[in-house]
Amino acid sequence: MKCETIQANIPEYLSGTLDSETSQQVKMHISECTTCRQKVEAMNLVWSKLEQIPEEEPGFAVRSRFYHMLEAYKIGMNNAPAKKAVIERVNEWLAVWWPRKPVFQFGITVAVLILGILIGFRMNFGTGPKNEITQLKDEMSEMRQLVTLSLLTRPSAIDRLQGVAMSKDIINPDEKHLSALINTLNTDPNVNVRLAVVTALEQFSDTLWVRNELVQSLEHQQSPLVQIYLIDLLAKIREQNALETLKTIIDNPETMEPVKKRARLGMEKII
Amino acid sequence: MTDNELMLAVRGGDIDKLGQLFETHHKRLYNFFRQHTGNRQASEDLVQEVFLRMLKYRHTYKGDGNFESWMYGITRNARIDYYREHSVEYVDLEETGNLIRDTPGPEESFSQKSDIAVLQRALLKLPEDKRELLVMSRFNNMRYKEIGKILGCTVGAVKVRMYRAMKELTDTFMELTGGGHHEM
Ligand SMILES: [Zn+2]
């Protein structure tokens, strides 16, 4: 067998899944060929170490989250056609998930998922008049805002990212909601979350005060990545009020070079 | 009851039976996701997501006896969707520095432990598809035939890809350990 053919068989040779004849051939070959033998040795080292990667117990919350989910699902199945207002039921479930004690800090995201399923349920089974469904949709959107706002305040960055992502689907966010996003942009310790907010705010940038907030935020951001994202957005919406801030950034000797470059490009675009 | 029977019961509406499937599989799923994402919180969320999808899509369970393949299909989609929503850089490498938590066992030397941490880093550096292949083959003990079915390719193609994945992992591992003493 050629070296190439031998080498292609190494993974199966190591895992012992090769048929005995081929396995013998590989063994013979590597006793004579140094190149292939070295490959087998190196891969064998990695292959055996892969098995040593220890399994880990997941956090205890995984189990309780699962059983809560199961319960909620059952309630949903049984109550699907009932008349009880969805919002009321939702509140009951959220009460279960909402972290009244710090110990119960599991993701609210699950609650939102279930919410989606249940709404789906009602939609499928609901034979009632159309306006009932419209009302449901309104309730859903209201709940969505509520949950999103709550997510933005969660300790886990992943939850906050989820909150930002959900914000994009809110069609007409109120002022409170936009303020929460801007607050996250200005105070969140996690860069990824701040970047996500910049992206999410783009679709609301036709609101004057949001634009002003974006300019102000640029003045205070320390992370070069966030600065670049903000500069790009302000350039894209051609925000005239940003010119002064951009100039300050360019003139500041402490600004990193890539940021300066981006700011110059941004200025050209706006003018 | 076998996994297959349990899942058939779930499909039939006895959804409490999902609890037994959870008890059997959640730890392995969690570790599977952890190899993939390098992030504990994300892995826990994903475990939850998989079981939720099992409920949601229980009617798609055919009951031809292969519960694991079905579960793996769901697992795979959940992971892909998760990456799409959170984009890779949010998840990857966030915690890789301390993937191995806490102290090694008494019999484990420090260098052994750090070797494995390096290997986990190397694994996370691989492209998605290569890592997936290795995780399926090494951690899930899936046969090439099964893998081919999931990826939609022939056994021969799995073989070739598997070799490439192992080669890249080995190279990356050697590079990270700084030795290069097994130049490939
Ligand atoms: Zn050779």
Short mmCIF file of C-alpha atoms and ligand atoms in Angstrom, two decimals:
data_model
loop_
_atom_site.label_atom_id
_atom_site.label_comp_id
_atom_site.label_asym_id
_atom_site.label_seq_id
_atom_site.Cartn_x
_atom_site.Cartn_y
_atom_site.Cartn_z
CA MET A 1 0.00 0.00 0.00
CA LYS A 2 1.10 3.54 -0.67
CA CYS A 3 1.90 5.84 2.24
CA GLU A 4 -1.12 7.96 1.43
CA THR A 5 -3.48 5.00 1.67
CA ILE A 6 -1.88 3.90 4.90
CA GLN A 7 -2.27 7.34 6.44
CA ALA A 8 -5.92 7.60 5.52
CA ASN A 9 -6.46 4.49 7.62
CA ILE A 10 -4.77 5.81 10.74
CA PRO A 11 -7.87 7.09 12.57
CA GLU A 12 -9.63 3.76 12.19
CA TYR A 13 -6.43 1.93 13.02
CA LEU A 14 -6.27 3.84 16.28
CA SER A 15 -9.90 3.35 17.15
CA GLY A 16 -9.67 -0.34 16.36
CA THR A 17 -12.44 -0.27 13.80
CA LEU A 18 -10.31 -1.32 10.87
CA ASP A 19 -10.77 -4.84 9.51
CA SER A 20 -7.99 -7.15 10.64
CA GLU A 21 -6.41 -7.55 7.21
CA THR A 22 -5.99 -3.81 6.62
CA SER A 23 -4.92 -3.39 10.19
CA GLN A 24 -2.12 -5.92 9.63
CA GLN A 25 -1.04 -4.07 6.51
CA VAL A 26 -0.81 -0.80 8.41
CA LYS A 27 1.18 -2.47 11.16
CA MET A 28 3.61 -3.98 8.66
CA HIS A 29 4.00 -0.70 6.83
CA ILE A 30 4.76 1.41 9.86
CA SER A 31 7.38 -1.04 11.04
CA GLU A 32 9.32 -0.13 7.92
CA CYS A 33 8.27 3.44 7.07
CA THR A 34 9.47 6.12 9.48
CA THR A 35 7.27 8.89 8.08
CA CYS A 36 4.07 6.93 8.57
CA ARG A 37 5.19 5.62 11.94
CA GLN A 38 5.74 9.15 13.21
CA LYS A 39 2.30 10.14 12.04
CA VAL A 40 0.74 7.21 13.79
CA GLU A 41 2.60 8.04 16.99
CA ALA A 42 1.63 11.70 16.95
CA MET A 43 -2.01 10.96 16.17
CA ASN A 44 -2.09 8.20 18.73
CA LEU A 45 -0.95 10.64 21.40
CA VAL A 46 -3.76 13.03 20.53
CA TRP A 47 -6.30 10.27 20.03
CA SER A 48 -5.68 8.79 23.47
CA LYS A 49 -5.70 12.20 25.11
CA LEU A 50 -9.06 12.92 23.56
CA GLU A 51 -10.43 10.12 25.66
CA GLN A 52 -8.92 11.60 28.80
CA ILE A 53 -10.87 14.82 28.52
CA PRO A 54 -12.93 14.49 31.66
CA GLU A 55 -16.69 14.51 31.60
CA GLU A 56 -18.15 17.17 33.80
CA GLU A 57 -21.37 17.36 35.76
CA PRO A 58 -23.61 20.13 34.50
CA GLY A 59 -24.81 22.67 37.04
CA PHE A 60 -27.65 21.58 39.24
CA ALA A 61 -29.95 24.12 37.63
CA VAL A 62 -30.05 22.05 34.46
CA ARG A 63 -32.22 19.45 36.10
CA SER A 64 -34.66 21.84 37.73
CA ARG A 65 -34.95 23.84 34.54
CA PHE A 66 -35.82 20.69 32.68
CA TYR A 67 -38.53 19.59 35.08
CA HIS A 68 -40.03 23.06 35.21
CA MET A 69 -40.14 23.05 31.47
CA LEU A 70 -41.85 19.67 31.46
CA GLU A 71 -44.46 20.88 33.95
CA ALA A 72 -45.14 24.04 32.00
CA TYR A 73 -45.49 22.05 28.84
CA LYS A 74 -48.03 19.78 30.46
CA ILE A 75 -50.02 22.72 31.74
CA GLY A 76 -49.92 24.14 28.27
CA MET A 77 -51.15 20.90 26.73
CA ASN A 78 -54.03 20.57 29.14
CA ASN A 79 -55.10 24.17 29.09
CA ALA A 80 -54.63 24.89 25.47
CA PRO A 81 -58.31 25.28 24.63
CA ALA A 82 -59.25 26.87 27.97
CA LYS A 83 -60.52 30.40 28.14
CA LYS A 84 -58.10 31.63 30.77
CA ALA A 85 -56.22 34.67 29.53
CA VAL A 86 -52.82 33.78 28.21
CA ILE A 87 -51.17 36.66 29.98
CA GLU A 88 -52.37 35.34 33.30
CA ARG A 89 -50.99 31.89 32.68
CA VAL A 90 -47.77 33.33 31.44
CA ASN A 91 -47.41 35.25 34.64
CA GLU A 92 -47.80 32.07 36.61
CA TRP A 93 -45.02 30.36 34.72
CA LEU A 94 -42.77 33.34 34.82
CA ALA A 95 -43.22 33.43 38.55
CA VAL A 96 -41.65 30.00 38.57
CA TRP A 97 -38.69 31.04 36.49
CA TRP A 98 -38.12 34.50 37.69
CA PRO A 99 -35.26 34.53 40.12
CA ARG A 100 -36.86 35.37 43.39
CA LYS A 101 -33.88 33.84 45.03
CA PRO A 102 -30.43 34.27 43.57
CA VAL A 103 -30.09 30.55 43.63
CA PHE A 104 -32.66 30.19 40.88
CA GLN A 105 -30.85 32.10 38.22
CA PHE A 106 -31.64 30.07 35.20
CA GLY A 107 -32.23 31.58 31.82
CA ILE A 108 -35.46 33.37 31.24
CA THR A 109 -35.04 32.38 27.65
CA VAL A 110 -36.73 29.10 28.34
CA ALA A 111 -39.81 30.90 29.55
CA VAL A 112 -39.90 32.83 26.35
CA LEU A 113 -39.56 29.69 24.30
CA ILE A 114 -42.42 28.04 26.08
CA LEU A 115 -44.44 31.16 25.62
CA GLY A 116 -43.88 30.83 21.90
CA ILE A 117 -44.99 27.23 21.90
CA LEU A 118 -48.12 27.98 23.87
CA ILE A 119 -49.09 30.85 21.66
CA GLY A 120 -48.56 28.48 18.77
CA PHE A 121 -50.85 26.02 20.49
CA ARG A 122 -53.62 28.54 20.88
CA MET A 123 -53.24 29.61 17.29
CA ASN A 124 -53.61 26.06 16.04
CA PHE A 125 -56.47 25.07 18.23
CA GLY A 126 -58.21 28.39 18.45
CA THR A 127 -61.31 28.32 16.38
CA GLY A 128 -62.55 31.54 17.90
CA PRO A 129 -63.04 34.83 16.09
CA LYS A 130 -60.10 36.57 14.52
CA ASN A 131 -59.93 39.43 17.01
CA GLU A 132 -59.14 36.97 19.76
CA ILE A 133 -56.01 36.02 17.90
CA THR A 134 -55.13 39.65 17.33
CA GLN A 135 -55.54 40.26 21.03
CA LEU A 136 -53.28 37.33 21.73
CA LYS A 137 -50.67 38.79 19.46
CA ASP A 138 -50.84 42.07 21.32
CA GLU A 139 -50.45 40.32 24.62
CA MET A 140 -47.55 38.38 23.21
CA SER A 141 -45.81 41.50 22.04
CA GLU A 142 -46.37 43.14 25.40
CA MET A 143 -44.92 40.11 27.15
CA ARG A 144 -42.04 40.12 24.78
CA GLN A 145 -41.10 43.65 25.71
CA LEU A 146 -41.35 42.78 29.36
CA VAL A 147 -39.21 39.71 29.07
CA THR A 148 -36.70 41.53 26.89
CA LEU A 149 -36.33 44.29 29.44
CA SER A 150 -35.83 41.74 32.14
CA LEU A 151 -33.24 39.87 30.10
CA LEU A 152 -31.17 43.01 29.69
CA THR A 153 -30.67 43.13 33.43
CA ARG A 154 -29.60 39.51 33.84
CA PRO A 155 -26.20 38.62 35.27
CA SER A 156 -25.35 36.24 32.44
CA ALA A 157 -24.00 37.88 29.28
CA ILE A 158 -25.71 35.22 27.20
CA ASP A 159 -29.08 36.21 28.61
CA ARG A 160 -28.39 39.87 27.93
CA LEU A 161 -27.37 39.04 24.38
CA GLN A 162 -30.62 37.19 24.00
CA GLY A 163 -32.44 40.27 25.27
CA VAL A 164 -30.71 42.46 22.70
CA ALA A 165 -31.46 39.97 19.95
CA MET A 166 -35.14 39.92 20.92
CA SER A 167 -35.27 43.69 20.87
CA LYS A 168 -34.77 43.60 17.15
CA ASP A 169 -38.11 41.86 16.70
CA ILE A 170 -40.07 44.46 18.59
CA ILE A 171 -41.72 46.54 15.96
CA ASN A 172 -42.57 49.66 17.90
CA PRO A 173 -40.46 49.74 21.01
CA ASP A 174 -41.44 52.42 23.48
CA GLU A 175 -39.12 55.01 24.93
CA LYS A 176 -38.53 52.94 28.04
CA HIS A 177 -37.30 50.11 25.92
CA LEU A 178 -34.94 52.18 23.83
CA SER A 179 -33.57 53.79 26.97
CA ALA A 180 -32.85 50.37 28.39
CA LEU A 181 -30.91 49.48 25.26
CA ILE A 182 -28.93 52.70 25.37
CA ASN A 183 -28.25 52.21 29.02
CA THR A 184 -26.89 48.76 28.18
CA LEU A 185 -24.74 50.30 25.48
CA ASN A 186 -23.23 52.72 27.96
CA THR A 187 -22.82 50.53 30.99
CA ASP A 188 -22.63 46.85 30.05
CA PRO A 189 -19.29 45.35 31.09
CA ASN A 190 -19.31 42.85 28.21
CA VAL A 191 -18.04 44.11 24.85
CA ASN A 192 -20.06 41.59 22.86
CA VAL A 193 -23.25 42.80 24.45
CA ARG A 194 -22.40 46.42 23.67
CA LEU A 195 -21.59 45.54 20.07
CA ALA A 196 -24.89 43.72 19.74
CA VAL A 197 -26.73 46.80 21.02
CA VAL A 198 -25.09 49.02 18.40
CA THR A 199 -26.27 46.65 15.71
CA ALA A 200 -29.75 46.44 17.19
CA LEU A 201 -30.10 50.21 17.48
CA GLU A 202 -29.53 50.76 13.80
CA GLN A 203 -33.15 50.12 12.92
CA PHE A 204 -34.30 52.68 15.48
CA SER A 205 -31.81 55.33 14.37
CA ASP A 206 -34.41 57.43 12.62
CA THR A 207 -35.44 58.63 16.07
CA LEU A 208 -33.65 61.89 16.78
CA TRP A 209 -32.90 61.31 20.43
CA VAL A 210 -31.54 57.86 19.72
CA ARG A 211 -29.11 59.43 17.26
CA ASN A 212 -28.02 61.95 19.86
CA GLU A 213 -27.50 59.19 22.38
CA LEU A 214 -25.34 57.30 19.90
CA VAL A 215 -23.11 60.35 19.44
CA GLN A 216 -22.81 60.84 23.18
CA SER A 217 -22.03 57.18 23.70
CA LEU A 218 -19.20 57.38 21.19
CA GLU A 219 -17.59 60.10 23.31
CA HIS A 220 -17.41 57.76 26.27
CA GLN A 221 -16.73 54.30 24.86
CA GLN A 222 -13.32 52.92 25.74
CA SER A 223 -13.31 49.72 23.70
CA PRO A 224 -11.86 50.29 20.21
CA LEU A 225 -14.21 47.70 18.74
CA VAL A 226 -17.28 49.41 20.10
CA GLN A 227 -15.92 52.74 18.90
CA ILE A 228 -15.51 51.36 15.41
CA TYR A 229 -19.01 49.91 15.38
CA LEU A 230 -20.46 53.22 16.51
CA ILE A 231 -18.44 55.21 14.00
CA ASP A 232 -19.61 52.94 11.19
CA LEU A 233 -23.22 53.27 12.24
CA LEU A 234 -23.05 57.06 12.58
CA ALA A 235 -21.39 57.26 9.19
CA LYS A 236 -24.04 55.04 7.67
CA ILE A 237 -26.88 57.22 8.93
CA ARG A 238 -24.78 60.29 8.09
CA GLU A 239 -25.24 61.90 11.45
CA GLN A 240 -23.99 65.50 11.18
CA ASN A 241 -23.80 65.94 14.94
CA ALA A 242 -21.14 63.26 15.10
CA LEU A 243 -18.58 65.32 13.17
CA GLU A 244 -17.27 67.16 16.19
CA THR A 245 -16.87 63.99 18.22
CA LEU A 246 -15.11 62.27 15.34
CA LYS A 247 -12.69 65.15 15.11
CA THR A 248 -11.94 64.91 18.83
CA ILE A 249 -11.27 61.20 18.44
CA ILE A 250 -8.88 61.80 15.55
CA ASP A 251 -7.03 64.53 17.45
CA ASN A 252 -6.74 62.50 20.63
CA PRO A 253 -3.20 61.09 20.82
CA GLU A 254 -4.45 58.17 22.88
CA THR A 255 -6.86 56.92 20.22
CA MET A 256 -5.71 53.73 18.55
CA GLU A 257 -4.68 54.03 14.92
CA PRO A 258 -7.37 51.76 13.41
CA VAL A 259 -10.02 53.78 15.21
CA LYS A 260 -8.59 57.04 13.90
CA LYS A 261 -8.57 55.64 10.41
CA ARG A 262 -12.20 54.59 10.73
CA ALA A 263 -13.11 58.00 12.12
CA ARG A 264 -11.50 59.73 9.14
CA LEU A 265 -13.40 57.49 6.74
CA GLY A 266 -16.58 58.19 8.70
CA MET A 267 -16.10 61.93 8.48
CA GLU A 268 -15.63 61.73 4.72
CA LYS A 269 -18.83 59.75 4.43
CA ILE A 270 -20.87 62.17 6.51
CA ILE A 271 -19.59 65.30 4.79
CA MET B 1 -38.06 0.31 28.86
CA THR B 2 -35.68 1.08 26.02
CA ASP B 3 -35.05 4.62 24.80
CA ASN B 4 -37.10 3.80 21.75
CA GLU B 5 -40.11 2.71 23.83
CA LEU B 6 -39.80 5.73 26.07
CA MET B 7 -39.75 8.12 23.16
CA LEU B 8 -42.72 6.36 21.57
CA ALA B 9 -44.59 6.87 24.83
CA VAL B 10 -43.66 10.56 24.79
CA ARG B 11 -44.89 10.82 21.25
CA GLY B 12 -48.13 9.22 22.32
CA GLY B 13 -48.67 11.94 24.93
CA ASP B 14 -47.09 10.44 28.03
CA ILE B 15 -44.61 13.25 28.18
CA ASP B 16 -43.45 12.49 31.72
CA LYS B 17 -41.42 9.70 30.18
CA LEU B 18 -39.14 12.36 28.78
CA GLY B 19 -37.80 12.64 32.32
CA GLN B 20 -36.22 9.20 32.04
CA LEU B 21 -34.61 10.10 28.75
CA PHE B 22 -33.34 13.28 30.34
CA GLU B 23 -31.75 11.36 33.18
CA THR B 24 -30.00 8.99 30.78
CA HIS B 25 -28.72 11.49 28.26
CA HIS B 26 -28.41 14.99 29.65
CA LYS B 27 -24.91 14.64 31.06
CA ARG B 28 -23.48 13.30 27.83
CA LEU B 29 -25.26 15.98 25.83
CA TYR B 30 -23.92 18.63 28.14
CA ASN B 31 -20.36 17.43 27.70
CA PHE B 32 -20.88 17.11 24.00
CA PHE B 33 -21.90 20.76 23.79
CA ARG B 34 -19.08 21.77 26.03
CA GLN B 35 -16.54 20.27 23.65
CA HIS B 36 -18.22 22.22 20.92
CA THR B 37 -18.73 25.61 22.46
CA GLY B 38 -16.17 25.73 25.24
CA ASN B 39 -18.81 27.49 27.29
CA ARG B 40 -20.71 26.02 30.22
CA GLN B 41 -23.65 28.38 30.25
CA ALA B 42 -24.21 27.93 26.56
CA SER B 43 -24.00 24.16 26.98
CA GLU B 44 -26.61 24.15 29.72
CA ASP B 45 -28.92 26.29 27.61
CA LEU B 46 -28.43 23.96 24.70
CA VAL B 47 -29.27 20.86 26.72
CA GLN B 48 -32.52 22.53 27.70
CA GLU B 49 -33.17 23.45 24.11
CA VAL B 50 -32.66 19.88 22.90
CA PHE B 51 -35.23 18.47 25.30
CA LEU B 52 -37.65 21.22 24.51
CA ARG B 53 -37.32 20.40 20.83
CA MET B 54 -37.86 16.72 21.55
CA LEU B 55 -41.23 17.68 22.97
CA LYS B 56 -42.02 20.12 20.25
CA TYR B 57 -41.09 17.76 17.44
CA ARG B 58 -42.03 14.49 19.10
CA HIS B 59 -44.44 13.73 16.27
CA THR B 60 -41.49 13.49 13.90
CA TYR B 61 -40.14 10.51 15.82
CA LYS B 62 -40.52 7.53 13.57
CA GLY B 63 -39.89 4.88 16.17
CA ASP B 64 -37.73 2.75 13.92
CA GLY B 65 -35.58 1.99 16.92
CA ASN B 66 -32.85 4.52 16.42
CA PHE B 67 -33.51 7.04 19.13
CA GLU B 68 -29.89 8.21 19.30
CA SER B 69 -29.72 9.23 15.64
CA TRP B 70 -32.95 11.14 15.99
CA MET B 71 -31.70 12.87 19.11
CA TYR B 72 -28.43 13.61 17.42
CA GLY B 73 -30.23 15.26 14.52
CA ILE B 74 -32.03 17.54 16.96
CA THR B 75 -28.83 18.20 18.85
CA ARG B 76 -27.07 19.17 15.70
CA ASN B 77 -29.78 21.58 14.57
CA ALA B 78 -30.00 23.16 18.00
CA ARG B 79 -26.30 23.77 17.96
CA ILE B 80 -26.30 25.20 14.45
CA ASP B 81 -29.19 27.53 15.29
CA TYR B 82 -27.43 28.58 18.45
CA TYR B 83 -24.29 29.50 16.55
CA ARG B 84 -26.34 31.38 14.04
CA GLU B 85 -28.14 33.40 16.69
CA HIS B 86 -25.24 34.10 18.95
CA SER B 87 -22.53 34.13 16.30
CA VAL B 88 -19.48 32.10 17.05
CA GLU B 89 -17.32 34.73 18.64
CA TYR B 90 -19.80 35.30 21.43
CA VAL B 91 -19.58 31.73 22.50
CA ASP B 92 -16.25 30.27 21.61
CA LEU B 93 -13.21 30.67 23.72
CA GLU B 94 -15.01 32.64 26.39
CA GLU B 95 -14.02 30.16 29.02
CA THR B 96 -11.51 27.96 27.34
CA GLY B 97 -8.83 29.12 29.70
CA ASN B 98 -10.49 27.27 32.51
CA LEU B 99 -12.32 24.53 30.69
CA ILE B 100 -10.86 22.05 33.06
CA ARG B 101 -12.32 23.12 36.31
CA ASP B 102 -10.75 22.71 39.69
CA THR B 103 -8.02 20.39 40.78
CA PRO B 104 -6.74 17.31 39.04
CA GLY B 105 -7.16 13.96 40.70
CA PRO B 106 -4.31 12.87 42.94
CA GLU B 107 -2.97 10.47 40.35
CA GLU B 108 -2.92 13.12 37.67
CA SER B 109 0.21 15.14 37.26
CA PHE B 110 0.04 18.82 36.51
CA SER B 111 1.52 18.43 33.07
CA GLN B 112 -1.07 15.81 32.17
CA LYS B 113 -3.80 18.16 33.19
CA SER B 114 -2.44 21.10 31.28
CA ASP B 115 -1.87 18.87 28.26
CA ILE B 116 -5.54 18.11 28.19
CA ALA B 117 -6.42 21.77 28.56
CA VAL B 118 -4.23 22.47 25.55
CA LEU B 119 -5.96 19.71 23.63
CA GLN B 120 -9.32 21.25 24.39
CA ARG B 121 -8.04 24.58 23.13
CA ALA B 122 -6.80 22.90 19.98
CA LEU B 123 -10.19 21.28 19.51
CA LEU B 124 -11.92 24.64 19.78
CA LYS B 125 -9.56 26.10 17.22
CA LEU B 126 -10.63 23.60 14.57
CA PRO B 127 -13.21 24.60 12.01
CA GLU B 128 -16.75 23.70 13.02
CA ASP B 129 -17.13 20.75 10.65
CA LYS B 130 -13.89 19.09 11.67
CA ARG B 131 -14.64 19.48 15.34
CA GLU B 132 -18.08 18.05 14.81
CA LEU B 133 -16.65 15.00 13.11
CA LEU B 134 -14.18 14.35 15.90
CA VAL B 135 -16.77 14.81 18.58
CA MET B 136 -19.13 12.42 16.85
CA SER B 137 -16.48 9.81 16.33
CA ARG B 138 -14.51 10.08 19.54
CA PHE B 139 -17.02 11.19 22.15
CA ASN B 140 -20.17 9.70 20.73
CA ASN B 141 -18.49 6.57 19.39
CA MET B 142 -20.44 6.81 16.18
CA ARG B 143 -19.53 4.55 13.31
CA TYR B 144 -18.57 6.09 9.97
CA LYS B 145 -21.72 4.70 8.43
CA GLU B 146 -23.87 6.49 10.97
CA ILE B 147 -21.88 9.70 10.60
CA GLY B 148 -22.20 9.51 6.84
CA LYS B 149 -25.95 9.22 7.18
CA ILE B 150 -26.12 12.34 9.33
CA LEU B 151 -23.78 14.39 7.17
CA GLY B 152 -25.21 13.07 3.95
CA CYS B 153 -22.00 11.65 2.53
CA THR B 154 -20.41 8.29 1.82
CA VAL B 155 -18.35 6.25 4.26
CA GLY B 156 -15.35 6.90 2.03
CA ALA B 157 -15.83 10.64 2.36
CA VAL B 158 -16.15 10.37 6.15
CA LYS B 159 -12.88 8.47 6.19
CA VAL B 160 -11.05 11.16 4.26
CA ARG B 161 -12.54 13.97 6.34
CA MET B 162 -11.78 12.15 9.53
CA TYR B 163 -8.14 11.84 8.57
CA ARG B 164 -7.94 15.54 7.77
CA ALA B 165 -9.61 16.47 11.03
CA MET B 166 -7.24 14.28 13.03
CA LYS B 167 -4.27 15.69 11.18
CA GLU B 168 -5.28 19.27 11.80
CA LEU B 169 -6.01 18.58 15.45
CA THR B 170 -2.65 16.90 15.90
CA ASP B 171 -0.82 19.74 14.14
CA THR B 172 -2.63 22.37 16.19
CA PHE B 173 -1.98 20.49 19.38
CA MET B 174 1.74 20.21 18.60
CA GLU B 175 1.85 23.86 17.70
CA LEU B 176 0.18 24.90 20.95
CA THR B 177 2.40 22.75 23.09
CA GLY B 178 5.23 24.57 21.35
CA GLY B 179 7.13 21.33 20.95
CA GLY B 180 6.79 20.55 17.32
CA HIS B 181 8.77 17.46 18.25
CA HIS B 182 6.45 15.41 16.14
CA GLU B 183 6.68 17.50 13.02
CA MET B 184 4.12 16.17 10.59
ZN ZN C 1 4.71 5.26 4.67
#
